[in-house]
Short mmCIF file of C-alpha atoms and ligand atoms in Angstrom, two decimals:
data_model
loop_
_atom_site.label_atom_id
_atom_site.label_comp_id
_atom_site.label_asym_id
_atom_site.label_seq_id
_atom_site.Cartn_x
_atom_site.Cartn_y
_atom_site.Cartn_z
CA UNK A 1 0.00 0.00 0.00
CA UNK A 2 1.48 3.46 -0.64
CA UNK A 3 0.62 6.93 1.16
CA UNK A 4 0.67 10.34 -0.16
CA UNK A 5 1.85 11.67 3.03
CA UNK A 6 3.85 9.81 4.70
CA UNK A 7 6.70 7.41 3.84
CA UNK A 8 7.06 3.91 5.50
CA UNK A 9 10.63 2.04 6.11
CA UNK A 10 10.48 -1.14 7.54
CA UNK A 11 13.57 -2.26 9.18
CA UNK A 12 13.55 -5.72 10.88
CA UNK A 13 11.00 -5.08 13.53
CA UNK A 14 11.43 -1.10 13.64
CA UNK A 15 9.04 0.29 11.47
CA UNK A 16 9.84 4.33 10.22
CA UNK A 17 6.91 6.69 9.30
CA UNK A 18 8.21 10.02 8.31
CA UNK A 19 5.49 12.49 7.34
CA UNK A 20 5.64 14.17 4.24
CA UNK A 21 4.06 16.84 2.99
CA UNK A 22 6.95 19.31 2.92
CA UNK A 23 5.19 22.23 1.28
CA UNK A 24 3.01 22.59 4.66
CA UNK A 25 5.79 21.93 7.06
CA UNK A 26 4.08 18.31 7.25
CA UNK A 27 0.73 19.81 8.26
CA UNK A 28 -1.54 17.52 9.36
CA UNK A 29 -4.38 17.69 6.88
CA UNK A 30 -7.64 15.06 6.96
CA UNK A 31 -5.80 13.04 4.29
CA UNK A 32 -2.48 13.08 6.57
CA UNK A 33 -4.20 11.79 10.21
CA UNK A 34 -6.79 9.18 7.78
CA UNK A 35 -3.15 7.58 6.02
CA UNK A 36 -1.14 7.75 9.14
CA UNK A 37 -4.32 6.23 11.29
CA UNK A 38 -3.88 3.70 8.16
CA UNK A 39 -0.14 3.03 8.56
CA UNK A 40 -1.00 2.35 12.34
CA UNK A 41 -3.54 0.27 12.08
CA UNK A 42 -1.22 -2.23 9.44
CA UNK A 43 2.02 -1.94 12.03
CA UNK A 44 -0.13 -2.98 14.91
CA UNK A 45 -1.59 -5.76 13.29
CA UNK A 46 1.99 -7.02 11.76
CA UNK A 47 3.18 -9.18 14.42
CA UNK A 48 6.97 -8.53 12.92
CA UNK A 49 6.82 -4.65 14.10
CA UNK A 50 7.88 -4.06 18.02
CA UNK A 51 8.58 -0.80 17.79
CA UNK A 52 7.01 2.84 15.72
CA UNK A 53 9.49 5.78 15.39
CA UNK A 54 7.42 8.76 13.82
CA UNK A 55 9.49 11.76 12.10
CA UNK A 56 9.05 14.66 10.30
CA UNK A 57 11.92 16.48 8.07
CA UNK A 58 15.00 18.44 9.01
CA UNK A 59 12.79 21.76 9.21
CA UNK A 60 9.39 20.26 10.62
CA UNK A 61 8.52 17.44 12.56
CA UNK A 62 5.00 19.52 12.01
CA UNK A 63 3.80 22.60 11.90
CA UNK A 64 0.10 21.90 13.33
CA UNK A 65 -2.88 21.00 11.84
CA UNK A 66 -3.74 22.53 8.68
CA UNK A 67 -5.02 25.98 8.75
CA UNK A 68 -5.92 26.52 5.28
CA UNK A 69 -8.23 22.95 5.92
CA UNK A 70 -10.00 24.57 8.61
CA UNK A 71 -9.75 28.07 8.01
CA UNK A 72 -13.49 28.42 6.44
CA UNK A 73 -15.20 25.79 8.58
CA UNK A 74 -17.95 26.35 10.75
CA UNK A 75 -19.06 24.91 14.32
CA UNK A 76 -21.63 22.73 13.34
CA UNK A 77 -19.46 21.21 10.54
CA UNK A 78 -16.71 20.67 12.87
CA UNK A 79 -18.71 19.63 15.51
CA UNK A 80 -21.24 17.19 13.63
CA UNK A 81 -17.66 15.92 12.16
CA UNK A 82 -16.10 15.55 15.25
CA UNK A 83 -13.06 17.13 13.82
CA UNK A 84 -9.80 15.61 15.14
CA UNK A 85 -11.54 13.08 16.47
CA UNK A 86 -9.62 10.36 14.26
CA UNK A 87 -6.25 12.01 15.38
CA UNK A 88 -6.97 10.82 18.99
CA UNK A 89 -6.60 6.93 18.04
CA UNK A 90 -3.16 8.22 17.72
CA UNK A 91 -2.44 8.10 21.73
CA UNK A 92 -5.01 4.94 21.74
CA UNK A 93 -2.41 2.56 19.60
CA UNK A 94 -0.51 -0.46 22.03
CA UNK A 95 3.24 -0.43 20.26
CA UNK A 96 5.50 1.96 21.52
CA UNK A 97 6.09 4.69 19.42
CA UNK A 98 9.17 6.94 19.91
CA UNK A 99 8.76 10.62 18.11
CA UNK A 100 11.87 11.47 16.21
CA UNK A 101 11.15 15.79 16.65
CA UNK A 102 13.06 17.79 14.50
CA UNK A 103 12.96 21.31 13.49
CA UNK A 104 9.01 22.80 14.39
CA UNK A 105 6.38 20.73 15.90
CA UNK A 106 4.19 23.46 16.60
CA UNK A 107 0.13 23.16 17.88
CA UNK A 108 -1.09 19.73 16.34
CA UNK A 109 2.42 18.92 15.74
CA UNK A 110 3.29 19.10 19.16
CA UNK A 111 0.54 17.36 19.99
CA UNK A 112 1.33 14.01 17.62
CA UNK A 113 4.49 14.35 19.44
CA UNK A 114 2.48 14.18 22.97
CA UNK A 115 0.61 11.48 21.77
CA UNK A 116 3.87 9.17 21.28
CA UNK A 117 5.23 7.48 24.09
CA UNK A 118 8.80 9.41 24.54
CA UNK A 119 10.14 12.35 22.55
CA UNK A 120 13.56 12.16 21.15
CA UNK A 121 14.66 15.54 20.05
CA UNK A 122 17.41 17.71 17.22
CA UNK A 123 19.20 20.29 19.41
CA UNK A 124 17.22 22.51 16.80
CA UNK A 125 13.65 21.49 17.77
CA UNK A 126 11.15 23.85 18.70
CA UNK A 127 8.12 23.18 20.64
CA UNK A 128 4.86 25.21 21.05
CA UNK A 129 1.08 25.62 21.02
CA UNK A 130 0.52 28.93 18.92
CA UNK A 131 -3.07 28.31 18.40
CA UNK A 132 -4.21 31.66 20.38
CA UNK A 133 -2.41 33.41 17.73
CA UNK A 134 -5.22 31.82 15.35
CA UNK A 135 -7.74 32.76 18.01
CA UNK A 136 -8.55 29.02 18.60
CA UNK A 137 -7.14 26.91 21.32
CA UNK A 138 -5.44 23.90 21.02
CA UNK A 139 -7.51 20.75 19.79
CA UNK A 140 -5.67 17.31 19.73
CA UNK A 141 -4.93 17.16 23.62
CA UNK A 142 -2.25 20.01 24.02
CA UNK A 143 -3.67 21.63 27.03
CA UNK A 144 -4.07 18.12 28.92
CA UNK A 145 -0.73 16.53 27.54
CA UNK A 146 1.37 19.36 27.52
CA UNK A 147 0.29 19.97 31.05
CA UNK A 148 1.03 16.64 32.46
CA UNK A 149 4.30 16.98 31.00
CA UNK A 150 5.91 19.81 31.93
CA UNK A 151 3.47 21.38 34.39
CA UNK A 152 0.56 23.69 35.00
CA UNK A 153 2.98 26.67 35.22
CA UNK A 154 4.90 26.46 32.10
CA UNK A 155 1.92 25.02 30.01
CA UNK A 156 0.02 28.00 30.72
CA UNK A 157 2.11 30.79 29.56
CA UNK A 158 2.81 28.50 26.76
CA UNK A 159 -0.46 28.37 25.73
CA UNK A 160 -1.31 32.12 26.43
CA UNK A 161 1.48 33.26 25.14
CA UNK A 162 2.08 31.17 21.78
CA UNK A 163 5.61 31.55 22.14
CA UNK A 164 8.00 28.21 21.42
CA UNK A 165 9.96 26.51 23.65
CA UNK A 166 13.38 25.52 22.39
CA UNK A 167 14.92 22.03 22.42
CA UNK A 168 17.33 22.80 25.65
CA UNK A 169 14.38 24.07 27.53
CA UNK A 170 12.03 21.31 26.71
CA UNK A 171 14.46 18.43 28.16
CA UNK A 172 14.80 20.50 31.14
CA UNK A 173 11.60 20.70 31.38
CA UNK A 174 10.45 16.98 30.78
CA UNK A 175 8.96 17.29 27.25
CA UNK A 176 11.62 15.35 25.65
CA UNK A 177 13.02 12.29 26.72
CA UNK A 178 16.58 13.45 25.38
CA UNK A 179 18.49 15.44 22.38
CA UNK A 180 20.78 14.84 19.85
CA UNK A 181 22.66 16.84 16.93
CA UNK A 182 20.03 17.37 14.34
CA UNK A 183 22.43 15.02 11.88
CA UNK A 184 22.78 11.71 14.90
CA UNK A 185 18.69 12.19 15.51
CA UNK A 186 17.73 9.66 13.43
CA UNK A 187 20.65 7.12 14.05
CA UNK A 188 19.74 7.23 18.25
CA UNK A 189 16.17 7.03 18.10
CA UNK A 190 16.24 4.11 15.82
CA UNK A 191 18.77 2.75 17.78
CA UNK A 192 16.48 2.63 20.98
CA UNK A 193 13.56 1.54 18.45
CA UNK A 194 15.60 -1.52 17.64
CA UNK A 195 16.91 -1.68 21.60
CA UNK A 196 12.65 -1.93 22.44
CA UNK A 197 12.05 -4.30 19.59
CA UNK A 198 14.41 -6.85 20.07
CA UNK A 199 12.49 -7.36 23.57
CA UNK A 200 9.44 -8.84 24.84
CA UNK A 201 6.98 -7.11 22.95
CA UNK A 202 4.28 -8.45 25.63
CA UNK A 203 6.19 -6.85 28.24
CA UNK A 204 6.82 -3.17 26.13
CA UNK A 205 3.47 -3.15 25.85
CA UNK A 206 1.95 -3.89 29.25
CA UNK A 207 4.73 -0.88 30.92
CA UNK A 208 3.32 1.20 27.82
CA UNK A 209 -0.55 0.35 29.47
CA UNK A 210 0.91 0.58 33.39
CA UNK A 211 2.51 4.25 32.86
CA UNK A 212 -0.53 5.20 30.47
CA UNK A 213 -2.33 4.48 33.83
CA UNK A 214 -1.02 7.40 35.48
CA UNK A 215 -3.20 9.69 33.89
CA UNK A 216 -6.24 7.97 34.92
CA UNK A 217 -6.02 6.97 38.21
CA UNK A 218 -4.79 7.13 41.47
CA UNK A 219 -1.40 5.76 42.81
CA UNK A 220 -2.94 2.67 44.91
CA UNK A 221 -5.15 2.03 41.82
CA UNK A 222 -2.65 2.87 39.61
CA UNK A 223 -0.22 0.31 41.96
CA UNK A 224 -2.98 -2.44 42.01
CA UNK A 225 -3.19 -1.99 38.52
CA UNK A 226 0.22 -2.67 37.93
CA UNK A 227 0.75 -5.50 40.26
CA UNK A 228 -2.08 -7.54 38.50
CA UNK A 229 -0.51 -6.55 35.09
CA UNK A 230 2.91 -8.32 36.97
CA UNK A 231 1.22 -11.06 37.73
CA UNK A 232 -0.25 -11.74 33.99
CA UNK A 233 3.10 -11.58 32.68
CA UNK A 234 4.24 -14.86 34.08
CA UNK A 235 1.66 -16.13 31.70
CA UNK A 236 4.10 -16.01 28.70
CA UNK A 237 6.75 -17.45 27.38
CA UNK A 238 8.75 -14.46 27.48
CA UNK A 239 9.12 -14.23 31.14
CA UNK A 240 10.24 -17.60 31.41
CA UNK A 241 12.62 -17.27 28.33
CA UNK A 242 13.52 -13.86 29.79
CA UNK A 243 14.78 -15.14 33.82
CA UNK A 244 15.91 -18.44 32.14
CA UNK A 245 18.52 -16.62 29.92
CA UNK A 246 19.52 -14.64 32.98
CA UNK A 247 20.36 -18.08 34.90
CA UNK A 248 21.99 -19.55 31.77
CA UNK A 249 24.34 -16.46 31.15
CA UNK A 250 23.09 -15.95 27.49
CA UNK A 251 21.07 -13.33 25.48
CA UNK A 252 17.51 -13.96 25.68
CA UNK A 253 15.80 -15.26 22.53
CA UNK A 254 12.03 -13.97 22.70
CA UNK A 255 8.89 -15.13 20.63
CA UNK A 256 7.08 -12.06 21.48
CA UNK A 257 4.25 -14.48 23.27
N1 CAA B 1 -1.18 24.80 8.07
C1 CAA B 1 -1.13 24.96 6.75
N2 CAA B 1 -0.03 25.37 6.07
C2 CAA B 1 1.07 25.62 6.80
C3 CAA B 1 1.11 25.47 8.18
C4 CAA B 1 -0.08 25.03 8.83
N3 CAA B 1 -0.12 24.81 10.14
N4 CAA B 1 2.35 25.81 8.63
C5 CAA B 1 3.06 26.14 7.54
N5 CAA B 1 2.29 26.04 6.42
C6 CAA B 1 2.66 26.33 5.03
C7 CAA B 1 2.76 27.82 4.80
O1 CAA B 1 1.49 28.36 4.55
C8 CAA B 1 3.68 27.85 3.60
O2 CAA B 1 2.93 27.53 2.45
P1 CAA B 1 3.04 28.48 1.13
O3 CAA B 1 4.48 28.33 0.70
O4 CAA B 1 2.06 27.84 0.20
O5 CAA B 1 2.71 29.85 1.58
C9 CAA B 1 4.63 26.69 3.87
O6 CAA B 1 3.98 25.84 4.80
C10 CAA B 1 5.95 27.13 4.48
O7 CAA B 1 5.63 27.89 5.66
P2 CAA B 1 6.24 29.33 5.94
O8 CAA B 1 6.50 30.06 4.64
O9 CAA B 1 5.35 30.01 6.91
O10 CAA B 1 7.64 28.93 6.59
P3 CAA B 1 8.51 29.80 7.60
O11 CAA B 1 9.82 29.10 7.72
O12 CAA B 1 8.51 31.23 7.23
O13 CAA B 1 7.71 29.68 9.02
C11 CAA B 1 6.52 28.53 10.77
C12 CAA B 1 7.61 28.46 9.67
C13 CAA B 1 6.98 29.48 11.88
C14 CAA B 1 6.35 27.13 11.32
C15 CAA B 1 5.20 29.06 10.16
O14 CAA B 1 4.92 28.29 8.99
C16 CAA B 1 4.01 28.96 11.06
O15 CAA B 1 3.88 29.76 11.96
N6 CAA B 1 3.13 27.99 10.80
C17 CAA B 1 1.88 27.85 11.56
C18 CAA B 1 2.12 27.32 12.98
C19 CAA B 1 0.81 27.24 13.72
O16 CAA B 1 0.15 28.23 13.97
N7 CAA B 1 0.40 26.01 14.08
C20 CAA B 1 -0.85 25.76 14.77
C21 CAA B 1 -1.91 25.37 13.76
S1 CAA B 1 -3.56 25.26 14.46
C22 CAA B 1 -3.59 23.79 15.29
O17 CAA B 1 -2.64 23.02 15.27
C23 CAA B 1 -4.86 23.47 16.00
C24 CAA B 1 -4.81 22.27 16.86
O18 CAA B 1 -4.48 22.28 18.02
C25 CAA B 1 -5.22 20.99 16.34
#
């Protein structure tokens, strides 16, 4: 199957999507969220793939979601539509997948990047949520993600002020997981890609589901929750292929079951 937006790499059980629509600064148009909900869907259901990495270009990871798309729409369209509603199965998907941010990945950008499990980023990334410059607010999750992440303080005068956050700044602040020269960005996050996917894909994806948790719940829930999860675990063959290559002194050899 090919896309018109996106490219897809497969390498062993890393699988690259890099977003392409360069003359909007990969913005994320209806066609763009329907084909990467697409590419998704296929990777999940391809028991060879452990592990997503999601990119952009040099200059934009992306630059939101397409203003020119909803520039002349009107609430009940958008709200009979449920607009963005299909970019929210995004954070709903069970593989990890590790954004690969660089350049701008500004209002729905950002928030694609929210919506993957860590955030790798170029030293010349640039994060922000401009949408009050549009007079709108932000629509795919930015105001709940962004706030989790780095806090109710610097969220807020984020969002009120549209300005961007640099790539320094957003490490310190717990945005991104770590950064890289724009040139090694690529290299590292697939390395860790390959690093997750040569595990237990069983067990990638239950932590995924236990630190999803957080969000919802309380920390003796959120504990419980994790403790049963635990327990499932020694259901598959992984665990015992896992602790038995421990014993043995050799490299684990997992089925992913
Ligand atoms: N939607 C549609 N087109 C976009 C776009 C967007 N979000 N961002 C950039 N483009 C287009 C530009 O219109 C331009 O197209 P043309 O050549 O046809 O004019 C092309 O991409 C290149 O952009 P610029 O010429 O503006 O490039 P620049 O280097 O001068 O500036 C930028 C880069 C600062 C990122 C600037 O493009 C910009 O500010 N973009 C908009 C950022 C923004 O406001 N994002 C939020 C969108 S709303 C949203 O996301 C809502 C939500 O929460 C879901």
């Amino acid at each position: 199957m090919s896309y018109e937006t996106l490219l897809l790499e497969i390498q062993e059980r890393v699988a690259l999507v890099t977003l392409n629509r360069p003359q909007a600064l990969n913005a994320l148009n209806s066609q763009l969220v329907g084909e990467l909900n697409q590419v998704l869907d296929r990777l999940e259901a391809d028991p060879q793939i452990g592990c997503i990495v999601l990119t952009g270009s040099a200059k934009a990871f992306a630059a939101g979601a397409d203003i020119k798309e909803l520039a002349d729409k009107c609430f009940p369209q958008i709200y009979h539509d449920d607009h963005f509603a299909q970019a929210d199965r995004i954070a709903a998907r069970r593989k990890p997948i590790i954004a690969a941010v660089a350049g701008y990945a500004l209002g729905g950008g950002c928030e694609l990047a929210l919506m993957c499990d860590f955030i790798y980023a170029a030293d010349n990334a640039r994060f922000g949520l401009p949408e009050i410059t549009l007079g709108v607010l932000p629509g795919i999750g930015g105001t709940q993600r962004l706030t989790r992440a780095i806090g109710r303080a610097k969220a807020m005068e984020m969002c009120l002020t549209g300005r961007m956050m640099e790539a320094a700044e957003a490490e310190s602040a717990g945005l991104v997981a770590r950064i890289f020269p724009r040139d090694r960005l690529l290299e590292e996050t697939l390395k860790a890609a390959h690093a997750i996917a040569g595990k237990s894909l069983t067990a990638a994806m239950m932590i995924k589901e236990c630190i999803n948790r957080v969000d919802e719940t309380s920390l003796s829930e959120g504990v419980r929750f994790e403790r049963r999860v635990f327990h499932s675990v020694f259901a598959t063959a992984d665990q015992k292929e896992g602790m038995a290559a421990f014993i043995d002194k050799r490299a684990p050899r997992f089925t992913h079951r």
